[in-house]
Tab-separated table of C-alpha atoms (C1' of nucleotides) in Angstrom:
chain	number	residue	atom	x	y	z
R	153	MET	CA	0.000	0.000	0.000
R	154	LYS	CA	1.376	3.368	-1.027
R	155	GLU	CA	2.309	5.962	1.622
R	156	GLY	CA	-0.546	8.395	2.090
R	157	GLY	CA	-2.976	6.203	0.161
R	158	ILE	CA	-6.239	4.997	1.643
R	159	LYS	CA	-5.598	1.891	3.687
R	160	PRO	CA	-8.019	-1.012	3.354
R	161	ASP	CA	-9.903	-1.732	6.559
R	162	VAL	CA	-11.504	-4.905	7.795
R	163	VAL	CA	-14.721	-4.218	5.867
R	164	THR	CA	-12.736	-3.890	2.630
R	165	TYR	CA	-11.089	-7.226	3.307
R	166	ASN	CA	-14.341	-8.884	4.289
R	167	THR	CA	-15.948	-7.730	1.052
R	168	LEU	CA	-12.996	-9.086	-0.927
R	169	ILE	CA	-13.077	-12.371	1.005
R	170	LYS	CA	-16.783	-12.709	0.349
R	171	GLY	CA	-16.053	-12.190	-3.353
R	172	TYR	CA	-13.491	-14.992	-3.389
R	173	CYS	CA	-15.903	-17.271	-1.536
R	174	LYS	CA	-18.660	-16.485	-4.016
R	175	ILE	CA	-16.567	-17.665	-6.968
R	176	GLY	CA	-15.526	-20.804	-5.118
R	177	LYS	CA	-11.992	-19.721	-4.236
R	178	THR	CA	-12.191	-20.533	-0.547
R	179	ARG	CA	-8.463	-21.161	-0.302
R	180	LYS	CA	-7.669	-17.761	-1.689
R	181	ALA	CA	-10.142	-16.314	0.814
R	182	THR	CA	-8.289	-18.042	3.645
R	183	GLU	CA	-4.995	-16.673	2.391
R	184	MET	CA	-6.442	-13.174	2.596
R	185	VAL	CA	-6.865	-13.653	6.354
R	186	ARG	CA	-3.140	-14.372	6.685
R	187	GLU	CA	-2.449	-11.308	4.556
R	188	MET	CA	-4.548	-9.239	6.957
R	189	GLU	CA	-2.522	-10.494	9.892
R	190	VAL	CA	0.703	-9.476	8.127
R	191	ILE	CA	-0.446	-5.854	7.953
R	192	ASN	CA	-1.695	-5.998	11.550
R	193	LEU	CA	-5.343	-5.924	10.621
R	194	GLU	CA	-7.402	-8.135	12.946
R	195	PRO	CA	-9.960	-10.365	11.191
R	196	ASP	CA	-13.334	-9.987	12.890
R	197	VAL	CA	-16.364	-12.210	13.395
R	198	VAL	CA	-17.674	-11.383	9.913
R	199	THR	CA	-14.357	-12.484	8.378
R	200	TYR	CA	-14.543	-15.844	10.099
R	201	MET	CA	-18.229	-16.339	9.395
R	202	THR	CA	-17.826	-15.530	5.709
R	203	ILE	CA	-15.203	-18.233	5.307
R	204	MET	CA	-17.055	-20.647	7.538
R	205	GLN	CA	-20.158	-20.268	5.415
R	206	ALA	CA	-18.124	-21.111	2.313
R	207	CYS	CA	-16.593	-24.181	4.001
R	208	TYR	CA	-20.050	-25.269	5.086
R	209	SER	CA	-21.368	-24.994	1.531
R	210	GLU	CA	-18.482	-27.162	0.354
R	211	GLY	CA	-19.293	-29.759	3.009
R	212	ASP	CA	-15.985	-29.162	4.807
R	213	VAL	CA	-17.027	-29.500	8.449
R	214	ASP	CA	-13.449	-29.870	9.690
R	215	CYS	CA	-12.658	-26.447	8.298
R	216	CYS	CA	-15.737	-25.030	10.072
R	217	LEU	CA	-14.589	-26.595	13.337
R	218	SER	CA	-11.088	-25.200	13.141
R	219	LEU	CA	-12.429	-21.721	12.371
R	220	TYR	CA	-14.732	-22.049	15.379
R	221	HIS	CA	-11.825	-22.995	17.623
R	222	GLU	CA	-9.787	-20.115	16.288
R	223	MET	CA	-12.637	-17.723	17.096
R	224	GLU	CA	-12.878	-19.139	20.601
R	225	ASP	CA	-9.105	-18.865	21.122
R	226	LYS	CA	-9.244	-15.231	20.123
R	227	GLY	CA	-11.974	-14.606	22.669
R	228	PHE	CA	-14.602	-13.650	20.083
R	229	GLN	CA	-18.266	-13.804	20.958
R	230	VAL	CA	-19.297	-16.848	18.898
R	231	PRO	CA	-22.484	-15.966	17.003
R	232	SER	CA	-25.523	-18.204	17.071
R	233	HIS	CA	-25.216	-18.820	13.342
R	234	CYS	CA	-21.780	-20.315	13.891
R	235	TYR	CA	-23.246	-22.994	16.146
R	236	THR	CA	-26.028	-23.546	13.634
R	237	LEU	CA	-23.549	-24.244	10.832
R	238	LEU	CA	-21.416	-26.524	12.990
R	239	ILE	CA	-24.362	-28.538	14.296
R	240	CYS	CA	-25.963	-28.879	10.861
R	241	GLY	CA	-22.610	-29.850	9.342
R	242	LEU	CA	-21.949	-32.485	11.990
R	243	CYS	CA	-25.483	-33.836	11.604
R	244	LYS	CA	-25.015	-34.168	7.847
R	245	THR	CA	-21.968	-36.342	8.444
R	246	GLY	CA	-23.813	-38.437	11.001
R	247	LYS	CA	-21.806	-37.239	14.021
R	248	VAL	CA	-24.745	-37.147	16.377
R	249	LEU	CA	-22.815	-37.024	19.666
R	250	GLU	CA	-20.525	-34.194	18.596
R	251	ALA	CA	-23.521	-32.319	17.211
R	252	TYR	CA	-25.421	-32.675	20.459
R	253	ALA	CA	-22.395	-31.596	22.507
R	254	LEU	CA	-22.177	-28.414	20.439
R	255	PHE	CA	-25.881	-27.852	20.877
R	256	GLU	CA	-25.314	-27.880	24.643
R	257	ASN	CA	-22.449	-25.422	24.141
R	258	MET	CA	-24.697	-23.218	22.089
R	259	LEU	CA	-27.302	-22.993	24.836
R	260	ARG	CA	-24.661	-22.581	27.547
R	261	ASN	CA	-23.248	-19.609	25.674
R	262	GLY	CA	-26.565	-17.839	25.678
R	263	CYS	CA	-27.723	-18.687	22.167
R	264	LYS	CA	-31.207	-19.998	21.526
R	265	GLY	CA	-32.010	-23.128	19.557
R	266	ASN	CA	-33.682	-22.612	16.211
R	267	LYS	CA	-35.717	-24.572	13.673
R	268	ALA	CA	-32.719	-25.578	11.574
R	269	VAL	CA	-30.698	-26.860	14.513
R	270	TYR	CA	-33.568	-28.823	16.042
R	271	THR	CA	-34.586	-30.283	12.687
R	272	ALA	CA	-31.024	-31.289	11.809
R	273	LEU	CA	-30.573	-32.929	15.222
R	274	ILE	CA	-33.939	-34.700	15.016
R	275	ASP	CA	-33.014	-35.998	11.578
R	276	CYS	CA	-29.584	-37.147	12.726
R	277	TYR	CA	-30.988	-38.968	15.765
R	278	GLY	CA	-33.585	-40.635	13.558
R	279	LYS	CA	-30.999	-41.696	10.997
R	280	SER	CA	-28.743	-43.154	13.680
R	281	GLY	CA	-31.648	-45.385	14.704
R	282	ASN	CA	-32.487	-43.412	17.834
R	283	SER	CA	-36.087	-42.392	17.143
R	284	ASP	CA	-36.795	-41.964	20.850
R	285	GLY	CA	-33.974	-39.430	21.060
R	286	ALA	CA	-35.446	-37.682	18.026
R	287	LEU	CA	-38.884	-37.546	19.642
R	288	ARG	CA	-37.418	-36.181	22.884
R	289	LEU	CA	-35.762	-33.355	20.940
R	290	PHE	CA	-39.027	-32.749	19.145
R	291	GLU	CA	-40.788	-32.234	22.490
R	292	ARG	CA	-37.980	-30.020	23.733
R	293	MET	CA	-38.232	-27.929	20.576
R	294	LYS	CA	-41.900	-27.236	21.243
R	295	MET	CA	-41.176	-26.474	24.916
R	296	ASP	CA	-38.541	-24.056	23.669
R	297	GLY	CA	-41.283	-22.180	21.832
R	298	ILE	CA	-40.197	-23.216	18.344
R	299	GLU	CA	-43.035	-24.398	16.128
R	300	PRO	CA	-42.190	-27.517	14.079
R	301	ASP	CA	-42.991	-27.197	10.376
R	302	GLU	CA	-43.342	-29.650	7.473
R	303	VAL	CA	-39.579	-30.141	7.319
R	304	THR	CA	-39.395	-31.083	11.001
R	305	TYR	CA	-42.321	-33.471	10.597
R	306	GLY	CA	-40.597	-34.895	7.511
R	307	ALA	CA	-37.502	-35.709	9.562
R	308	ILE	CA	-39.594	-37.278	12.351
R	309	VAL	CA	-41.582	-39.433	9.937
R	310	ASN	CA	-38.493	-40.506	8.019
R	311	GLY	CA	-36.770	-41.611	11.221
R	312	LEU	CA	-39.825	-43.516	12.443
R	313	CYS	CA	-40.244	-45.245	9.073
R	314	LYS	CA	-36.585	-46.253	8.959
R	315	SER	CA	-36.866	-47.926	12.346
R	316	GLY	CA	-40.079	-49.702	11.368
R	317	ARG	CA	-42.376	-47.582	13.561
R	318	LEU	CA	-44.953	-47.183	10.784
R	319	GLU	CA	-47.996	-46.690	12.990
R	320	GLU	CA	-46.425	-43.752	14.790
R	321	ALA	CA	-45.315	-42.258	11.454
R	322	LEU	CA	-48.898	-42.554	10.181
R	323	GLY	CA	-50.053	-40.926	13.402
R	324	TYR	CA	-47.899	-37.859	12.685
R	325	PHE	CA	-49.210	-37.846	9.103
R	326	ARG	CA	-52.768	-37.720	10.456
R	327	PHE	CA	-51.776	-35.023	12.914
R	328	CYS	CA	-50.402	-32.867	10.085
R	329	ASN	CA	-53.551	-33.355	8.028
R	330	GLU	CA	-55.774	-32.406	10.937
R	331	ASN	CA	-53.716	-29.411	11.996
R	332	ALA	CA	-53.194	-27.638	8.699
R	333	VAL	CA	-49.538	-28.563	8.411
R	334	VAL	CA	-49.205	-28.871	4.622
R	335	VAL	CA	-46.702	-31.648	4.097
R	336	ASN	CA	-44.398	-31.680	1.087
R	337	ALA	CA	-43.133	-34.278	-1.397
R	338	VAL	CA	-40.151	-35.115	0.823
R	339	PHE	CA	-42.501	-36.068	3.642
R	340	TYR	CA	-44.627	-38.159	1.267
R	341	SER	CA	-41.629	-39.961	-0.201
R	342	SER	CA	-40.461	-41.054	3.262
R	343	LEU	CA	-43.905	-42.388	4.074
R	344	ILE	CA	-44.317	-44.171	0.721
R	345	ASP	CA	-40.878	-45.707	1.111
R	346	GLY	CA	-41.575	-46.794	4.683
R	347	LEU	CA	-44.898	-48.389	3.768
R	348	GLY	CA	-43.398	-50.111	0.721
R	349	LYS	CA	-40.457	-51.500	2.672
R	350	ALA	CA	-42.840	-52.808	5.344
R	351	GLY	CA	-44.737	-54.721	2.656
R	352	ARG	CA	-47.739	-52.384	2.886
R	353	VAL	CA	-47.586	-51.315	-0.732
R	354	ASP	CA	-51.385	-50.982	-1.085
R	355	GLU	CA	-51.307	-48.225	1.503
R	356	ALA	CA	-48.254	-46.718	-0.199
R	357	GLU	CA	-50.232	-46.522	-3.450
R	358	LYS	CA	-53.093	-44.833	-1.623
R	359	VAL	CA	-50.791	-42.219	-0.143
R	360	PHE	CA	-49.228	-41.692	-3.573
R	361	ASP	CA	-52.650	-41.040	-5.163
R	362	GLU	CA	-53.752	-38.898	-2.257
R	363	MET	CA	-50.843	-36.524	-2.523
R	364	ALA	CA	-51.686	-35.613	-6.116
R	365	GLU	CA	-55.299	-35.014	-5.102
R	366	LYS	CA	-54.062	-32.608	-2.473
R	367	GLY	CA	-52.093	-30.703	-5.057
R	368	CYS	CA	-48.659	-32.015	-4.147
R	369	LEU	CA	-47.073	-33.449	-7.296
R	370	PRO	CA	-45.089	-36.638	-6.702
R	371	ASP	CA	-41.388	-36.187	-7.504
R	372	SER	CA	-38.880	-38.824	-8.613
R	373	TYR	CA	-38.286	-39.861	-4.987
R	374	CYS	CA	-41.969	-40.693	-4.589
R	375	TYR	CA	-42.153	-42.594	-7.874
R	376	ASN	CA	-38.980	-44.512	-7.124
R	377	ALA	CA	-40.143	-45.400	-3.614
R	378	LEU	CA	-43.422	-46.763	-4.952
R	379	ILE	CA	-41.721	-48.614	-7.836
R	380	ASP	CA	-39.399	-50.182	-5.267
R	381	GLY	CA	-42.310	-51.110	-3.008
R	382	LEU	CA	-44.188	-52.718	-5.890
R	383	CYS	CA	-41.079	-54.735	-6.818
R	384	LYS	CA	-40.594	-55.876	-3.221
R	385	CYS	CA	-44.163	-57.206	-3.223
R	386	GLY	CA	-43.595	-59.079	-6.461
R	387	ARG	CA	-45.757	-56.699	-8.480
R	388	ILE	CA	-43.191	-56.031	-11.169
R	389	ALA	CA	-45.831	-55.603	-13.892
R	390	ASP	CA	-47.357	-52.720	-11.915
R	391	ALA	CA	-43.893	-51.327	-11.272
R	392	LEU	CA	-43.251	-51.252	-15.032
R	393	VAL	CA	-46.602	-49.521	-15.636
R	394	LEU	CA	-45.647	-46.869	-13.091
R	395	PHE	CA	-42.241	-46.560	-14.761
R	396	LYS	CA	-44.033	-45.617	-18.021
R	397	ARG	CA	-46.508	-43.363	-16.252
R	398	MET	CA	-43.693	-41.533	-14.528
R	399	GLU	CA	-42.391	-40.311	-17.855
R	400	CYS	CA	-45.870	-39.446	-19.163
R	401	ASP	CA	-46.529	-37.414	-16.019
R	402	GLY	CA	-43.441	-35.389	-16.773
R	403	CYS	CA	-41.280	-36.808	-13.984
R	404	GLU	CA	-37.794	-37.743	-15.178
R	405	HIS	CA	-36.456	-41.247	-14.679
R	406	THR	CA	-33.310	-41.291	-12.565
R	407	VAL	CA	-30.434	-43.678	-12.069
R	408	TYR	CA	-32.318	-44.920	-8.980
R	409	THR	CA	-35.389	-45.816	-11.065
R	410	PHE	CA	-33.251	-47.945	-13.365
R	411	THR	CA	-31.285	-49.558	-10.551
R	412	ILE	CA	-34.461	-50.699	-8.813
R	413	LEU	CA	-35.870	-52.206	-12.011
R	414	ILE	CA	-32.617	-53.768	-13.242
R	415	SER	CA	-32.139	-55.516	-9.868
R	416	GLU	CA	-35.696	-56.769	-9.823
R	417	LEU	CA	-35.713	-57.982	-13.452
R	418	PHE	CA	-32.562	-60.003	-12.791
R	419	ARG	CA	-34.022	-61.331	-9.562
R	420	VAL	CA	-36.966	-62.804	-11.445
R	421	HIS	CA	-34.629	-64.030	-14.203
R	422	ARG	CA	-35.893	-61.657	-16.867
R	423	ASN	CA	-32.262	-61.087	-17.769
R	424	GLU	CA	-32.594	-59.698	-21.260
R	425	GLU	CA	-35.173	-57.143	-20.146
R	426	ALA	CA	-32.802	-56.062	-17.402
R	427	VAL	CA	-30.059	-55.499	-19.959
R	428	LYS	CA	-32.509	-53.563	-22.154
R	429	MET	CA	-33.276	-51.343	-19.171
R	430	TRP	CA	-29.573	-50.593	-18.835
R	431	ASP	CA	-29.289	-49.768	-22.548
R	432	LEU	CA	-32.327	-47.521	-22.342
R	433	MET	CA	-30.743	-45.662	-19.454
R	434	ILE	CA	-27.490	-45.135	-21.363
R	435	ASP	CA	-29.457	-43.994	-24.459
R	436	LYS	CA	-31.274	-41.448	-22.328
R	437	GLY	CA	-27.962	-40.022	-21.225
R	438	ILE	CA	-28.376	-40.994	-17.598
R	439	THR	CA	-24.992	-41.654	-16.024
R	440	PRO	CA	-24.782	-44.970	-14.179
R	441	ASN	CA	-23.129	-45.025	-10.787
R	442	VAL	CA	-21.462	-47.788	-8.796
R	443	ALA	CA	-24.709	-49.173	-7.365
R	444	CYS	CA	-26.392	-49.269	-10.753
R	445	PHE	CA	-23.509	-51.076	-12.412
R	446	ARG	CA	-23.384	-53.393	-9.419
R	447	ALA	CA	-26.987	-54.412	-10.113
R	448	LEU	CA	-26.202	-55.034	-13.765
R	449	SER	CA	-22.863	-56.786	-13.302
R	450	ILE	CA	-24.019	-59.038	-10.493
R	451	GLY	CA	-27.072	-59.983	-12.537
R	452	MET	CA	-24.913	-60.713	-15.552
R	453	CYS	CA	-22.288	-62.634	-13.573
R	454	LEU	CA	-24.881	-64.818	-11.893
R	455	SER	CA	-26.505	-65.545	-15.246
R	456	GLY	CA	-23.173	-66.670	-16.631
R	457	LYS	CA	-22.343	-63.525	-18.618
R	458	VAL	CA	-19.148	-62.471	-16.858
R	459	ALA	CA	-17.388	-61.434	-20.069
R	460	ARG	CA	-20.380	-59.349	-21.085
R	461	ALA	CA	-20.297	-57.509	-17.755
R	462	CYS	CA	-16.612	-56.765	-18.291
R	463	LYS	CA	-17.389	-55.469	-21.767
R	464	VAL	CA	-20.031	-53.079	-20.427
R	465	LEU	CA	-17.563	-51.837	-17.833
R	466	ASP	CA	-14.960	-51.211	-20.546
R	467	GLU	CA	-17.491	-49.226	-22.543
R	468	LEU	CA	-18.099	-46.949	-19.562
R	469	ALA	CA	-14.508	-45.735	-19.307
R	470	PRO	CA	-14.566	-43.718	-22.562
R	471	MET	CA	-17.780	-42.123	-21.296
R	472	GLY	CA	-15.782	-40.850	-18.368
R	473	VAL	CA	-17.503	-43.163	-15.897
R	474	VAL	CA	-14.972	-44.827	-13.620
R	475	LEU	CA	-16.428	-47.249	-11.119
R	476	GLU	CA	-13.895	-47.951	-8.404
R	477	THR	CA	-15.358	-51.055	-6.822
R	478	ALA	CA	-16.874	-52.664	-9.925
R	479	TYR	CA	-14.599	-55.713	-10.051
R	480	GLU	CA	-14.784	-56.260	-6.318
R	481	ASP	CA	-18.563	-56.432	-6.562
R	482	MET	CA	-18.421	-58.953	-9.405
R	483	ILE	CA	-15.845	-61.197	-7.731
R	484	GLY	CA	-17.777	-60.928	-4.457
R	485	ALA	CA	-21.056	-61.917	-6.120
R	486	LEU	CA	-19.507	-64.949	-7.823
R	487	CYS	CA	-17.827	-66.157	-4.613
R	488	LYS	CA	-21.058	-65.678	-2.674
R	489	ALA	CA	-22.876	-67.837	-5.216
R	490	GLY	CA	-20.188	-70.515	-4.774
R	491	ARG	CA	-18.934	-69.993	-8.317
R	492	VAL	CA	-15.305	-69.711	-7.290
R	493	LYS	CA	-13.963	-71.049	-10.571
R	494	GLU	CA	-15.622	-68.225	-12.493
R	495	ALA	CA	-14.436	-65.724	-9.894
R	496	CYS	CA	-10.844	-66.915	-10.419
R	497	LYS	CA	-11.192	-66.701	-14.172
R	498	LEU	CA	-12.486	-63.149	-13.816
R	499	ALA	CA	-9.630	-62.272	-11.437
R	500	ASP	CA	-7.043	-63.571	-13.929
R	501	GLY	CA	-8.705	-61.671	-16.760
R	502	ILE	CA	-8.583	-58.409	-14.817
R	503	VAL	CA	-4.880	-58.837	-14.054
R	504	ASP	CA	-3.988	-60.109	-17.562
R	505	ARG	CA	-5.420	-57.007	-19.128
R	506	GLY	CA	-3.574	-54.763	-16.721
R	507	ARG	CA	-6.837	-53.317	-15.438
R	508	GLU	CA	-5.913	-53.626	-11.783
R	509	ILE	CA	-2.899	-54.138	-9.588
R	510	PRO	CA	-2.579	-57.915	-9.025
R	511	GLY	CA	-2.052	-57.448	-5.275
R	512	LYS	CA	-5.359	-55.603	-4.983
R	513	ILE	CA	-7.291	-58.305	-6.824
R	514	ARG	CA	-5.616	-60.891	-4.600
R	515	THR	CA	-6.830	-59.062	-1.499
R	516	VAL	CA	-10.312	-58.779	-2.996
R	517	MET	CA	-10.349	-62.533	-3.689
R	518	ILE	CA	-9.263	-63.368	-0.132
R	519	HIS	CA	-11.923	-61.066	1.353
R	520	SER	CA	-14.616	-62.376	-0.974
R	521	LEU	CA	-13.852	-66.027	-0.222
R	522	ARG	CA	-13.867	-65.352	3.488
R	523	LYS	CA	-17.104	-63.393	3.322
R	524	ALA	CA	-18.681	-66.210	1.332
R	525	GLY	CA	-17.766	-68.618	4.132
R	526	ASN	CA	-15.047	-70.345	2.112
R	527	ALA	CA	-12.279	-69.958	4.704
R	528	ASP	CA	-10.294	-72.953	3.443
R	529	LEU	CA	-9.724	-71.482	0.004
R	530	ALA	CA	-9.072	-68.036	1.489
R	531	ILE	CA	-6.291	-69.483	3.637
R	532	LYS	CA	-4.923	-71.511	0.748
R	533	LEU	CA	-4.761	-68.358	-1.353
R	534	MET	CA	-3.100	-66.445	1.478
R	535	HIS	CA	-0.320	-69.005	1.810
R	536	SER	CA	0.273	-69.313	-1.929
R	537	LYS	CA	2.102	-67.160	-4.431
R	538	ILE	CA	-1.043	-66.771	-6.494
R	539	GLY	CA	-1.524	-63.251	-7.808
R	540	ILE	CA	1.743	-61.845	-6.455
R	541	GLY	CA	5.273	-61.436	-7.775
R	542	TYR	CA	4.086	-60.122	-11.076
R	543	ASP	CA	5.496	-57.117	-12.761
R	544	ARG	CA	4.986	-55.746	-16.212
R	545	MET	CA	8.587	-56.412	-17.298
R	546	ARG	CA	8.282	-60.148	-16.806
R	547	SER	CA	6.376	-62.566	-18.952
R	548	VAL	CA	2.769	-62.910	-17.912
R	549	LYS	CA	3.125	-66.678	-18.341
R	550	LYS	CA	5.375	-66.886	-15.277
R	551	ARG	CA	2.709	-65.506	-12.988
R	552	VAL	CA	0.755	-68.026	-10.970
R	553	LYS	CA	-2.862	-67.705	-12.014
R	554	PHE	CA	-5.836	-67.552	-9.671
R	555	GLN	CA	-7.295	-70.467	-11.594
R	556	THR	CA	-4.654	-72.808	-10.100
R	557	LEU	CA	-6.489	-72.317	-6.793
R	558	VAL	CA	-9.377	-74.463	-8.004
R	559	ASP	CA	-7.680	-76.525	-10.705
R	560	ASN	CA	-6.930	-79.691	-8.705
E	83	DT	C1'	-20.374	-1.055	4.860
E	84	DT	C1'	-18.993	-6.941	5.138
E	85	DA	C1'	-21.782	-13.683	7.716
E	86	DG	C1'	-27.240	-16.957	7.262
E	87	DG	C1'	-29.215	-22.745	8.656
E	88	DG	C1'	-32.990	-27.842	8.481
E	89	DT	C1'	-36.143	-33.165	5.646
E	90	DT	C1'	-36.447	-37.944	0.782
E	91	DA	C1'	-33.499	-43.280	-2.399
E	92	DG	C1'	-31.433	-48.498	-4.885
DNA sequence: TTAGGGTTAG
């Protein structure tokens, strides 16, 4: 800064930092804080909160925590919103105990709980299987003078459904209907999913129809939950009808829709239709993920089409889709089905083509055999030279193949 | 002339 020029103050820096955060340059924003310290300009609460907000948006809870500790060390008055971000961040990552501890801190330091914090905590308790804890927080929230809304009720119902407490979930649904709490599609999808998973798909269908009547359009979550429920009850024909209707109603199919149907079609041995589903998905430009390919590859492997599964996987790479655990899933599925010979053949093929490090495939084979209850072969593999001692400079022929494990 | 949060999936 030039002598006699106007020196930037903390507000100038905060504005600049906010700008960097806005364009996603959080690191640069953090560097600005160090720059401030160099020119003896103290960052203030707004500085910290601006960066913390950016870290929160990026899902970096550790960064939020260290900023919080830095604020505490400096003796700053920690604002309520800081606790909110930390608690919500911890809840998102499933750290229910840490989140609750911070909630206690928040209250101890004179801040009041709010809707977001209570809802996040209720959701986190529910997801960790502690619905009673969630309900206790729900009561405390009301005692605290904070009115639960459709999001809070959504979290409560989702938690209850996930722990099989359907009747109580339905009770809250009735309560909302009777007390003018207009529930949203998220709420409905949790309920439809819960009913479907509990084998009460008729009721799930009723709820699905009811929501449209009430002016709440079902979204892809609702469709997928009902399609899944219909499949689980063996009503695949109805699931396929709904699959068609979904598109007609203007609701996009998702990778979840296809995964549900591909799994189910393979399960009932309608293998070619399952493969057609996959092709349809690719044609529609929907990117498969690990779980979707797992459904396809396991189905193919168990119907004797291991090479075909490998071919599909190879076709994905040029599309920019890299599925880390694809081979592990296939080897695991074959071992689980007792088809160790095919698993070994697959393992050799993967290594022969240089697709994976031999040592990794060896570990996968040992784990898969053990998991499938075939401890004898797992131990035999462990004490053998199979799959190790191979490098690219040597002839592939010298390597001991996985197949020798089951040859004699 | 600066910081703003919560719920749904195979």
